[in-house]
PDB file of C-alpha atoms in Angstrom:
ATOM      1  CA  UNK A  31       0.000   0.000   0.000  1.00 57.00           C
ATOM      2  CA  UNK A  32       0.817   3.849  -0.286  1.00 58.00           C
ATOM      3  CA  UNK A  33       1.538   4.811   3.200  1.00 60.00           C
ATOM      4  CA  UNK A  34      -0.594   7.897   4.116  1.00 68.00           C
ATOM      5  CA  UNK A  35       0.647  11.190   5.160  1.00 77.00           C
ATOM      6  CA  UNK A  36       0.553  13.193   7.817  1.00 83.00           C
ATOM      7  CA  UNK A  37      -1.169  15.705   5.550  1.00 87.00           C
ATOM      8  CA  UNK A  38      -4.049  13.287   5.077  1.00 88.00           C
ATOM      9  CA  UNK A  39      -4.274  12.443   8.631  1.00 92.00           C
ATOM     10  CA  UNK A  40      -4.372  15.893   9.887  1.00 91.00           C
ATOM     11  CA  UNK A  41      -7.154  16.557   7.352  1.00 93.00           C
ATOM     12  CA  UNK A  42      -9.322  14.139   8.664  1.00 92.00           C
ATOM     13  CA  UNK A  43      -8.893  15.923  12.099  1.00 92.00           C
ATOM     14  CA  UNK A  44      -9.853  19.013  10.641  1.00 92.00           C
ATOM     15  CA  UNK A  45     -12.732  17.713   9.069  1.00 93.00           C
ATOM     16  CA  UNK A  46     -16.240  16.137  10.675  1.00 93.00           C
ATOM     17  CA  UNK A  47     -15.501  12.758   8.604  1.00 95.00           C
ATOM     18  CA  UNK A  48     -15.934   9.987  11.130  1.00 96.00           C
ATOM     19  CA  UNK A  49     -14.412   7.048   9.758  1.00 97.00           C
ATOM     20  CA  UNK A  50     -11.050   6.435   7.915  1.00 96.00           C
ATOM     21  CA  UNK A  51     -10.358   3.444   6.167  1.00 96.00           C
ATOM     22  CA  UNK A  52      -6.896   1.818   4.953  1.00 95.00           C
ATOM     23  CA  UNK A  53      -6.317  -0.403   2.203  1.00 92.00           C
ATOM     24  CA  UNK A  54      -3.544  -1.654  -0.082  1.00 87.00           C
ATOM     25  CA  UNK A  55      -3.651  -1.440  -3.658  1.00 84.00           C
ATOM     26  CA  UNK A  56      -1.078  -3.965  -4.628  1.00 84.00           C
ATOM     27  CA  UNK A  57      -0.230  -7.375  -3.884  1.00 88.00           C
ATOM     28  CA  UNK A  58      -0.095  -6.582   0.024  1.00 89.00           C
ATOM     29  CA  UNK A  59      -1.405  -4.777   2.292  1.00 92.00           C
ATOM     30  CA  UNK A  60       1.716  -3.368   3.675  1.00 87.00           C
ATOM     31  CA  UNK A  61       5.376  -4.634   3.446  1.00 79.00           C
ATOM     32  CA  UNK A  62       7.213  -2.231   5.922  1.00 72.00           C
ATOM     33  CA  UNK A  63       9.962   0.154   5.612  1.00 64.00           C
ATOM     34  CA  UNK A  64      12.620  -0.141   2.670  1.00 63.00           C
ATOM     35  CA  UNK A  65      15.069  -2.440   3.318  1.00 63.00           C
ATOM     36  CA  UNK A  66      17.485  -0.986   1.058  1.00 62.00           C
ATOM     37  CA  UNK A  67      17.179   2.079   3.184  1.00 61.00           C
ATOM     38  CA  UNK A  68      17.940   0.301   6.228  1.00 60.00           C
ATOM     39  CA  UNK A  69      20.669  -0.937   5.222  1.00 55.00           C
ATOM     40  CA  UNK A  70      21.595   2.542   4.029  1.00 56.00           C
ATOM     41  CA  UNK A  71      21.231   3.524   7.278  1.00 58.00           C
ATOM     42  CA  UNK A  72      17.635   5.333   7.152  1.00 57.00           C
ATOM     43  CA  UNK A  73      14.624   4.500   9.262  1.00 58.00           C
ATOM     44  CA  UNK A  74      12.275   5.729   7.908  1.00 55.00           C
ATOM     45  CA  UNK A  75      12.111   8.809   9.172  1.00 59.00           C
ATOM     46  CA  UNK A  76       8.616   9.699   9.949  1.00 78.00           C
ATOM     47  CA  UNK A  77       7.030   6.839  10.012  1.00 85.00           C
ATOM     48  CA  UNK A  78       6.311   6.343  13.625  1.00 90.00           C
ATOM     49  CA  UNK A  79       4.813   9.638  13.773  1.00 92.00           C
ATOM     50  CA  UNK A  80       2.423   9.270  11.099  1.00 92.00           C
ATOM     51  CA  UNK A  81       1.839   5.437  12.761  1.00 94.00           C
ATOM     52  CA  UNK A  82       0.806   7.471  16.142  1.00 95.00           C
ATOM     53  CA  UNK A  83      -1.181  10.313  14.313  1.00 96.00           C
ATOM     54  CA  UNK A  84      -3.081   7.752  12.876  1.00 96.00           C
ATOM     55  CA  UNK A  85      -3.725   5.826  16.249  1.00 97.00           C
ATOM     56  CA  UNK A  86      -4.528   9.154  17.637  1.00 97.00           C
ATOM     57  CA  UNK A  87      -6.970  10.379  14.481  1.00 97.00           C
ATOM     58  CA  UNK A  88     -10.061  11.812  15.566  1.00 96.00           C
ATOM     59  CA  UNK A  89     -12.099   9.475  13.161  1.00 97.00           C
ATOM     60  CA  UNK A  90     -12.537   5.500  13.820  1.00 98.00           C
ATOM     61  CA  UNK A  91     -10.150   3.829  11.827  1.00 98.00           C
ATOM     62  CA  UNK A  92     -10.617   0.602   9.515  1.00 98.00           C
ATOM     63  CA  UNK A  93      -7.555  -1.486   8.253  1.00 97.00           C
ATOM     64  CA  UNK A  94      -8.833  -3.556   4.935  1.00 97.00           C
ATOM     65  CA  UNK A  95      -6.415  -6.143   4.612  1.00 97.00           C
ATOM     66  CA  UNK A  96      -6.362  -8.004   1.461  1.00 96.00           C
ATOM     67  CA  UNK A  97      -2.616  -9.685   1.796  1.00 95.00           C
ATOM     68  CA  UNK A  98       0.550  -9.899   3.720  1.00 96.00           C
ATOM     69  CA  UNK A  99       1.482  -7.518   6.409  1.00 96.00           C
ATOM     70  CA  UNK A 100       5.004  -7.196   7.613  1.00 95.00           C
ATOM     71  CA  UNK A 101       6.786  -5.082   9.424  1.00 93.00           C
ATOM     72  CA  UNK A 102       6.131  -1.643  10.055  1.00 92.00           C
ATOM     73  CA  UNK A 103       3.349  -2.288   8.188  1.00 94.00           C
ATOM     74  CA  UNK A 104       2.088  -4.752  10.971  1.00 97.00           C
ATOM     75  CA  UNK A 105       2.219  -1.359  13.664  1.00 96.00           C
ATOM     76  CA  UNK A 106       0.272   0.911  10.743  1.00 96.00           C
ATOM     77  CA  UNK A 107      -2.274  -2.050  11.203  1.00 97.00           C
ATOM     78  CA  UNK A 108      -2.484  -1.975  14.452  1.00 98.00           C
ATOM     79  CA  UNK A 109      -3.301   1.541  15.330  1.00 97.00           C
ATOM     80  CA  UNK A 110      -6.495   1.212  13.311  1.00 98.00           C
ATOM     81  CA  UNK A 111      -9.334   0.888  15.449  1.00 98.00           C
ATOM     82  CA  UNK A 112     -10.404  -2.119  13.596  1.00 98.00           C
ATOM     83  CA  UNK A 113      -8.509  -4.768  11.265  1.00 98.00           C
ATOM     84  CA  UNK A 114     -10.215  -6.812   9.044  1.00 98.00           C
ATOM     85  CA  UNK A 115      -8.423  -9.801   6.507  1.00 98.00           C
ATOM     86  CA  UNK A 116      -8.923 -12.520   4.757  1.00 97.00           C
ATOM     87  CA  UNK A 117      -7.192 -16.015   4.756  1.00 97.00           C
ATOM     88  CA  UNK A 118      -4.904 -15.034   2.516  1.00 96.00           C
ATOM     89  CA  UNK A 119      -3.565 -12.440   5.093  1.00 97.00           C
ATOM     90  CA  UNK A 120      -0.248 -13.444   6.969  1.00 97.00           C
ATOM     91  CA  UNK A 121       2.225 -11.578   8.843  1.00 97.00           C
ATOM     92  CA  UNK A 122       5.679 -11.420  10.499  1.00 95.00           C
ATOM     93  CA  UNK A 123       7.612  -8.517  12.575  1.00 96.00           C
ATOM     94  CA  UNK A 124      11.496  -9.311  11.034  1.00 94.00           C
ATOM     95  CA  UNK A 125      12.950  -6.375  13.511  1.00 93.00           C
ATOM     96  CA  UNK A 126      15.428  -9.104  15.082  1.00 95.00           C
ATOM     97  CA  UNK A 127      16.506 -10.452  11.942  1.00 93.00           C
ATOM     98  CA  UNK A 128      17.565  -7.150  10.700  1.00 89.00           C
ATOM     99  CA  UNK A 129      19.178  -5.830  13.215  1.00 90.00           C
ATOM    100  CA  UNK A 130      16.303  -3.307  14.116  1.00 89.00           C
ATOM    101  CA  UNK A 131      15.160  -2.092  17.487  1.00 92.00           C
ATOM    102  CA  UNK A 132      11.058  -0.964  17.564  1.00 94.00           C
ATOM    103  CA  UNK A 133      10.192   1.883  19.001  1.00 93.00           C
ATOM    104  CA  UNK A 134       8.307   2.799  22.301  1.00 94.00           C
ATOM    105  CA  UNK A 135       4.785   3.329  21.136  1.00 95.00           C
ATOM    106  CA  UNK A 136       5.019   0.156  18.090  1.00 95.00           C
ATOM    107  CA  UNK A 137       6.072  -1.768  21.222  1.00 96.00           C
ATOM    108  CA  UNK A 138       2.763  -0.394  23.533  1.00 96.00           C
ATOM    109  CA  UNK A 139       0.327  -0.991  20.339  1.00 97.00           C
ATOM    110  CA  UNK A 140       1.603  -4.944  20.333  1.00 97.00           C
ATOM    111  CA  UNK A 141       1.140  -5.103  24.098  1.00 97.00           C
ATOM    112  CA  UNK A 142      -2.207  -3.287  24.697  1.00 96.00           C
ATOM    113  CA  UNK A 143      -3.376  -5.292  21.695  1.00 97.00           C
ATOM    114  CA  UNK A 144      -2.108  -8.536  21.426  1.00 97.00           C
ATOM    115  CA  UNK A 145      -1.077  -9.030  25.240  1.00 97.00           C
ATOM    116  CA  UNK A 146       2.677  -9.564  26.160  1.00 97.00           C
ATOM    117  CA  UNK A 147       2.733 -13.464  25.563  1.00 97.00           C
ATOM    118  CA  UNK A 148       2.228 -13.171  22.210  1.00 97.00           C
ATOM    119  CA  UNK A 149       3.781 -10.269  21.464  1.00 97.00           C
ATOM    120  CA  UNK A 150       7.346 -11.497  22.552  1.00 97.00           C
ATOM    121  CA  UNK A 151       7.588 -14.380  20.115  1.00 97.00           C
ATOM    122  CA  UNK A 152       6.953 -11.891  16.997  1.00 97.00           C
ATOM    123  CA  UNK A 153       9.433  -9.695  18.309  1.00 97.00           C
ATOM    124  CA  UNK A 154      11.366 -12.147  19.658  1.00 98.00           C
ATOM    125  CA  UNK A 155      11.798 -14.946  16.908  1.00 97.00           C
ATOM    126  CA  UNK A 156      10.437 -13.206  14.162  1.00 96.00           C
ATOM    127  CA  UNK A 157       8.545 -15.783  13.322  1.00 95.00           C
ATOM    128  CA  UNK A 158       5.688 -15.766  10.797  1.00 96.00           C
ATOM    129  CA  UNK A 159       1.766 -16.372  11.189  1.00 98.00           C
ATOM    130  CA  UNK A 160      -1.120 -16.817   8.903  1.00 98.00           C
ATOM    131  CA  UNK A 161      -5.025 -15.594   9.409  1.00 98.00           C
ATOM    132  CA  UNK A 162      -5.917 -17.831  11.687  1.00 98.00           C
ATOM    133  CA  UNK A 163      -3.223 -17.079  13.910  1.00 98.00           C
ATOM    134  CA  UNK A 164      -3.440 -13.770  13.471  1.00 98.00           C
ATOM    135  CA  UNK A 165      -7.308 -13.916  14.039  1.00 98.00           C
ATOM    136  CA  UNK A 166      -6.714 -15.943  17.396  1.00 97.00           C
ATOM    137  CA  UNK A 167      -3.839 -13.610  18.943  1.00 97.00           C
ATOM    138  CA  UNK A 168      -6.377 -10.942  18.226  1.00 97.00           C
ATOM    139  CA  UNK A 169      -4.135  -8.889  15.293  1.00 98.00           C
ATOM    140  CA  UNK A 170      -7.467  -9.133  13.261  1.00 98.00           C
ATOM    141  CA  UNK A 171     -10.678  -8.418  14.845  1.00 98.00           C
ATOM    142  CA  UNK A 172     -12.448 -10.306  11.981  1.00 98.00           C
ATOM    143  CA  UNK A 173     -11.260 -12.870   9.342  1.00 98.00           C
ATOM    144  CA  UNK A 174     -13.415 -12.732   6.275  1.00 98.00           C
ATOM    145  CA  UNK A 175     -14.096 -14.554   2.836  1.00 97.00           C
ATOM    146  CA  UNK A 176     -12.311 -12.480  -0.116  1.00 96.00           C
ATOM    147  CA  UNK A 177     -15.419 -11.433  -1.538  1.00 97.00           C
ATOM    148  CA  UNK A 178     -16.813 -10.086   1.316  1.00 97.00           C
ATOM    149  CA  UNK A 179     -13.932  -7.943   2.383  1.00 97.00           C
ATOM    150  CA  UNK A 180     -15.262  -4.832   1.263  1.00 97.00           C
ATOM    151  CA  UNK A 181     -19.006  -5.278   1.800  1.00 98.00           C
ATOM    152  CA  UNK A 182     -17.952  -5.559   5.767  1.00 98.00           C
ATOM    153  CA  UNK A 183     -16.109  -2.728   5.799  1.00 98.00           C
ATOM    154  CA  UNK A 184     -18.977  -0.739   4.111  1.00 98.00           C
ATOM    155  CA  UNK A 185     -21.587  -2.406   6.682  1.00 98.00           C
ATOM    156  CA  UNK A 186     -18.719  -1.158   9.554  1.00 98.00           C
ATOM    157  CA  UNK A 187     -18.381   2.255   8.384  1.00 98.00           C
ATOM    158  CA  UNK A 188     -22.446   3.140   8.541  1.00 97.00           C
ATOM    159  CA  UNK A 189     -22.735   1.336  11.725  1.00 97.00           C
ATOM    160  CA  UNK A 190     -19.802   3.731  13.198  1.00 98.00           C
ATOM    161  CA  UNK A 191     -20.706   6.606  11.421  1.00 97.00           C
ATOM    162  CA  UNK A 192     -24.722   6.828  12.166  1.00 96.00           C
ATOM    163  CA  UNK A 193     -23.212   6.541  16.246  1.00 97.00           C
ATOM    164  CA  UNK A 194     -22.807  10.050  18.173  1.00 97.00           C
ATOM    165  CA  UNK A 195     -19.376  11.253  17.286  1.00 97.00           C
ATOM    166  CA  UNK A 196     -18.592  12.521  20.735  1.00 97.00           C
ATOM    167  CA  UNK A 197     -19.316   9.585  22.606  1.00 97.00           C
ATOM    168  CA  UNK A 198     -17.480   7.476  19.781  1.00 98.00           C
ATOM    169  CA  UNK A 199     -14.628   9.470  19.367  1.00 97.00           C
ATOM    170  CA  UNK A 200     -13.888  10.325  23.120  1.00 97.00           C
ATOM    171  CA  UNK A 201     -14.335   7.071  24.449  1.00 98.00           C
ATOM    172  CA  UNK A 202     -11.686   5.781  21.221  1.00 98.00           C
ATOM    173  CA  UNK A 203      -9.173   8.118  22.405  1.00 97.00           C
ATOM    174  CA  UNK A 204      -9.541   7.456  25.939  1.00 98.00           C
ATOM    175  CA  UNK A 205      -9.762   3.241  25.763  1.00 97.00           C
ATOM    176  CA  UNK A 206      -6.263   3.775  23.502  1.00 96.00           C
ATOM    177  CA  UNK A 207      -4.749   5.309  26.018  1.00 96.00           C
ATOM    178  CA  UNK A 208      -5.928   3.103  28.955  1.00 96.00           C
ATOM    179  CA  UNK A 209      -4.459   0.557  26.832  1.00 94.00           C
ATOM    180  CA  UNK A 210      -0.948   1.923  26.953  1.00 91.00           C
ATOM    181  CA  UNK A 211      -1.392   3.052  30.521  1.00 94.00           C
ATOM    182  CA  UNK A 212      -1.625   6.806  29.610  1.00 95.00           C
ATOM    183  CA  UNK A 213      -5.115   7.722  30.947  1.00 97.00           C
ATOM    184  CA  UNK A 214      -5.496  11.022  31.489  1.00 97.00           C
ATOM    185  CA  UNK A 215      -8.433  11.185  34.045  1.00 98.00           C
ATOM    186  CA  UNK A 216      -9.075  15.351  33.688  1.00 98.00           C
ATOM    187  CA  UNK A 217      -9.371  14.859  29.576  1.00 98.00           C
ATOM    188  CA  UNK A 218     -11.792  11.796  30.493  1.00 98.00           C
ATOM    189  CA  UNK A 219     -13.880  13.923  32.783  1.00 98.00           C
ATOM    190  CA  UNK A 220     -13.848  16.689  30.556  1.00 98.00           C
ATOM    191  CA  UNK A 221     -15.512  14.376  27.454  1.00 97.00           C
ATOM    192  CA  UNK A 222     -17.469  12.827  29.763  1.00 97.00           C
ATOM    193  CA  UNK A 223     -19.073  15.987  31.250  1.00 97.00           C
ATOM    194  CA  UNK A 224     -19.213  17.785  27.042  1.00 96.00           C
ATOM    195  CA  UNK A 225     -21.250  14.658  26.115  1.00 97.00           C
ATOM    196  CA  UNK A 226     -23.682  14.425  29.116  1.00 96.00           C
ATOM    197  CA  UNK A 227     -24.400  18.324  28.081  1.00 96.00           C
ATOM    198  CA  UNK A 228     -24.173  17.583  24.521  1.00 97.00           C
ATOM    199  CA  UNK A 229     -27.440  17.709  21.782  1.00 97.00           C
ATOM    200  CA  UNK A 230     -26.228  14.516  21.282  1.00 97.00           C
ATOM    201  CA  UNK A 231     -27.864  12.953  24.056  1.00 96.00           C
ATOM    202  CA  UNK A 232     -31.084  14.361  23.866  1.00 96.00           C
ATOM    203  CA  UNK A 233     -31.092  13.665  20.305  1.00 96.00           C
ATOM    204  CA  UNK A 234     -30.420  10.053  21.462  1.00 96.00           C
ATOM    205  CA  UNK A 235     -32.778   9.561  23.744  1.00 95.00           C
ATOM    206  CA  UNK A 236     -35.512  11.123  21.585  1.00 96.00           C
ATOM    207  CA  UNK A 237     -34.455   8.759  18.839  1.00 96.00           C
ATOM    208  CA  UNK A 238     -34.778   5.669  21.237  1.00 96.00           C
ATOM    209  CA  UNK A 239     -38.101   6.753  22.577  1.00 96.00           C
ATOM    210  CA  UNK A 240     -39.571   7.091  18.848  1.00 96.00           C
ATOM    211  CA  UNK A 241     -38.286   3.864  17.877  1.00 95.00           C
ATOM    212  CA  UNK A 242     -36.624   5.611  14.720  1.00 95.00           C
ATOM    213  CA  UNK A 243     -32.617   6.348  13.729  1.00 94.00           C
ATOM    214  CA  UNK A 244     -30.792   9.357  15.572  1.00 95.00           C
ATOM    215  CA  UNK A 245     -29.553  11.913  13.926  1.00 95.00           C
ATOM    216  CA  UNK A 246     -26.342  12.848  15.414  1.00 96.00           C
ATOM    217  CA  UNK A 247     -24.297  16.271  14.765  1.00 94.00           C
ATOM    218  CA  UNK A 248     -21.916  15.843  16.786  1.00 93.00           C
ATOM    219  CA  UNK A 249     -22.665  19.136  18.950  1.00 94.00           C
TER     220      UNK A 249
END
């Protein structure tokens, strides 16, 4: 896939969409940084910045993945809110066998995702997985037929999208960061207490009463 930029992640933020959705165009879904460059000595500088911006994006986030994962590609994966493959998805985290250290948060996503016992032997051996695996240690939240791929993540993005954007995108940004042990309880408060006052809510309530779809704004 075409990484995206910073550029398109901060215009998401800047905009009221709700949901953001990844895919690869090509053979996988992501293969990673450049190994040529890493052997050059780059990094790929940037990368986990535009990996945590999109953890951190205001909208929910869908991965679509169609084929292998690796590497960095396997962190840009998991900071989407919600990763759906098919079986011929497989992945592997090679930062051992090339000599590579991960960095803090790439390290915090694998934890608060996957738990620590499976993390270590994809760090730690490098070792390779296919859907099923990956479906079991929890790096996809659903494993789908091919075909289907696309209808789900259409049927995923209403669902999220018709929800009140305050609750949804509060509560997103606050269960990440419970995840990585980096609650911050005034911030929680605060979108708790802008929610309970919000249109939202009423809007919610009215909608449940009448037996009919809400209409969120978002205000």
């Amino acid at each position: 896939m075409t990484w995206p930029s910073q550029r398109h992640v901060d215009a998401v933020n800047d905009s009221d969409v709700r949901v953001l959705r990844l895919r690869g165009t090509g053979k996988y879904f992501c293969s990673g940084f450049d190994i040529g460059r890493l052997a050059a000595g780059q990094r790929g500088a940037g990368f986990e910045t535009l990996v945590n911006a999109v953890e951190d994006c205001r909208a929910v986030t869908i991965a679509e993945i169609h084929g292998g994962v690796y590497g960095g590609g396997t962190d840009l994966a998991l900071a989407c809110d919600f990763r759906l493959g098919t079986a011929a998805v497989d992945m592997f985290m090679p930062a051992a066998r090339l000599g590579l250290h991960f960095y803090q948060r790439g390290m915090e996503r694998y934890i608060s995702r996957l738990g620590l016992n499976h993390a270590k032997p994809l760090f730690l051996t490098a070792e390779r997985i296919d859907a099923d695996e990956m479906l079991r240690r929890g790096f996809l939240t659903e494993l789908l037929p091919a075909e289907r791929l696309r209808e789900r993540a259409d049927q995923l993005s209403d669902t999220v999208a018709g929800l009140a954007p305050l609750g949804v995108q509060g509560m997103k940004r606050h269960l990440n960061a419970i995840g990585r042990g980096a609650l911050d309880t005034e911030a929680l408060a605060g979108d708790i207490s802008r929610a309970t006052q919000s249109q939202d809510i009423r809007e919610g309530a009215l909608a449940w009463k009448e037996k009919r779809r809400p209409q969120f704004t978002g205000t």
